[in-house]
Amino acid sequence: MEGMTKMDLQSAEVLLKQYVEKDSLMKHCMAVQAAMEEMARVMGGDVERWAVVGLLHDIDYEKYPEEHAIKAREILESHGVEEEIIRAVQSHAYGMRCDVEPISDMEKAVYAVDEMTGLVNACVLVRPSKSIMDLTVKSVKKKWKDKAFAAAINRDVIQAGADRLNMPVEELMGHVINGMKARAEELGIKGDA
């Protein structure tokens, strides 16, 4: 690609598939995309741009785990992706892998929803219905408090993200559930509900 181009969702999907082969990581990227679409609707953001950030946020994770969020800049720049998207992609790993602080609403949202999608997904997997369609905020909140459940999920990052958004964590849970519900079929979490 010559120069900077406005990355659309279709181009983002093509690009992501060049760097991500694992189905689990692809589904995670799609879950964050779904959550970002919902956050954009709620917060008055550009739904497609926020979706692109969600989809591309882990573009470097599979091939460059040790350089996660750092290598992303190089990859995205080489494909002519504009700075606003690159910054947002990097900001999701603030304080963990890089020092790009989430400042814009789009950056704060991706920082907040990344780990939350993992928690919501884990909650779905232990439900008898294996479905997000009957998942409630109350149910996620209960699992949130159980530190042994999905122990790899960084609850401090989720809380910090909610705080950055000036949003109660329960409200964030609700938005992430709603976003993922909208794409339940492709995420494989429609289940039997």
Tab-separated table of N, CA and C in Angstrom, residues 16 82 89 132:
chain	number	residue	atom	x	y	z
A	16	LEU	N	-5.226	-9.151	9.152
A	16	LEU	CA	-5.128	-9.988	10.355
A	16	LEU	C	-4.838	-11.440	9.997
A	82	GLU	N	-3.017	4.199	9.401
A	82	GLU	CA	-2.827	5.524	9.985
A	82	GLU	C	-2.547	5.479	11.488
A	89	VAL	N	-4.210	0.507	18.897
A	89	VAL	CA	-3.797	-0.900	18.984
A	89	VAL	C	-2.727	-1.053	20.068
A	132	ILE	N	-23.996	-17.238	25.238
A	132	ILE	CA	-23.953	-15.870	25.747
A	132	ILE	C	-25.361	-15.280	25.795
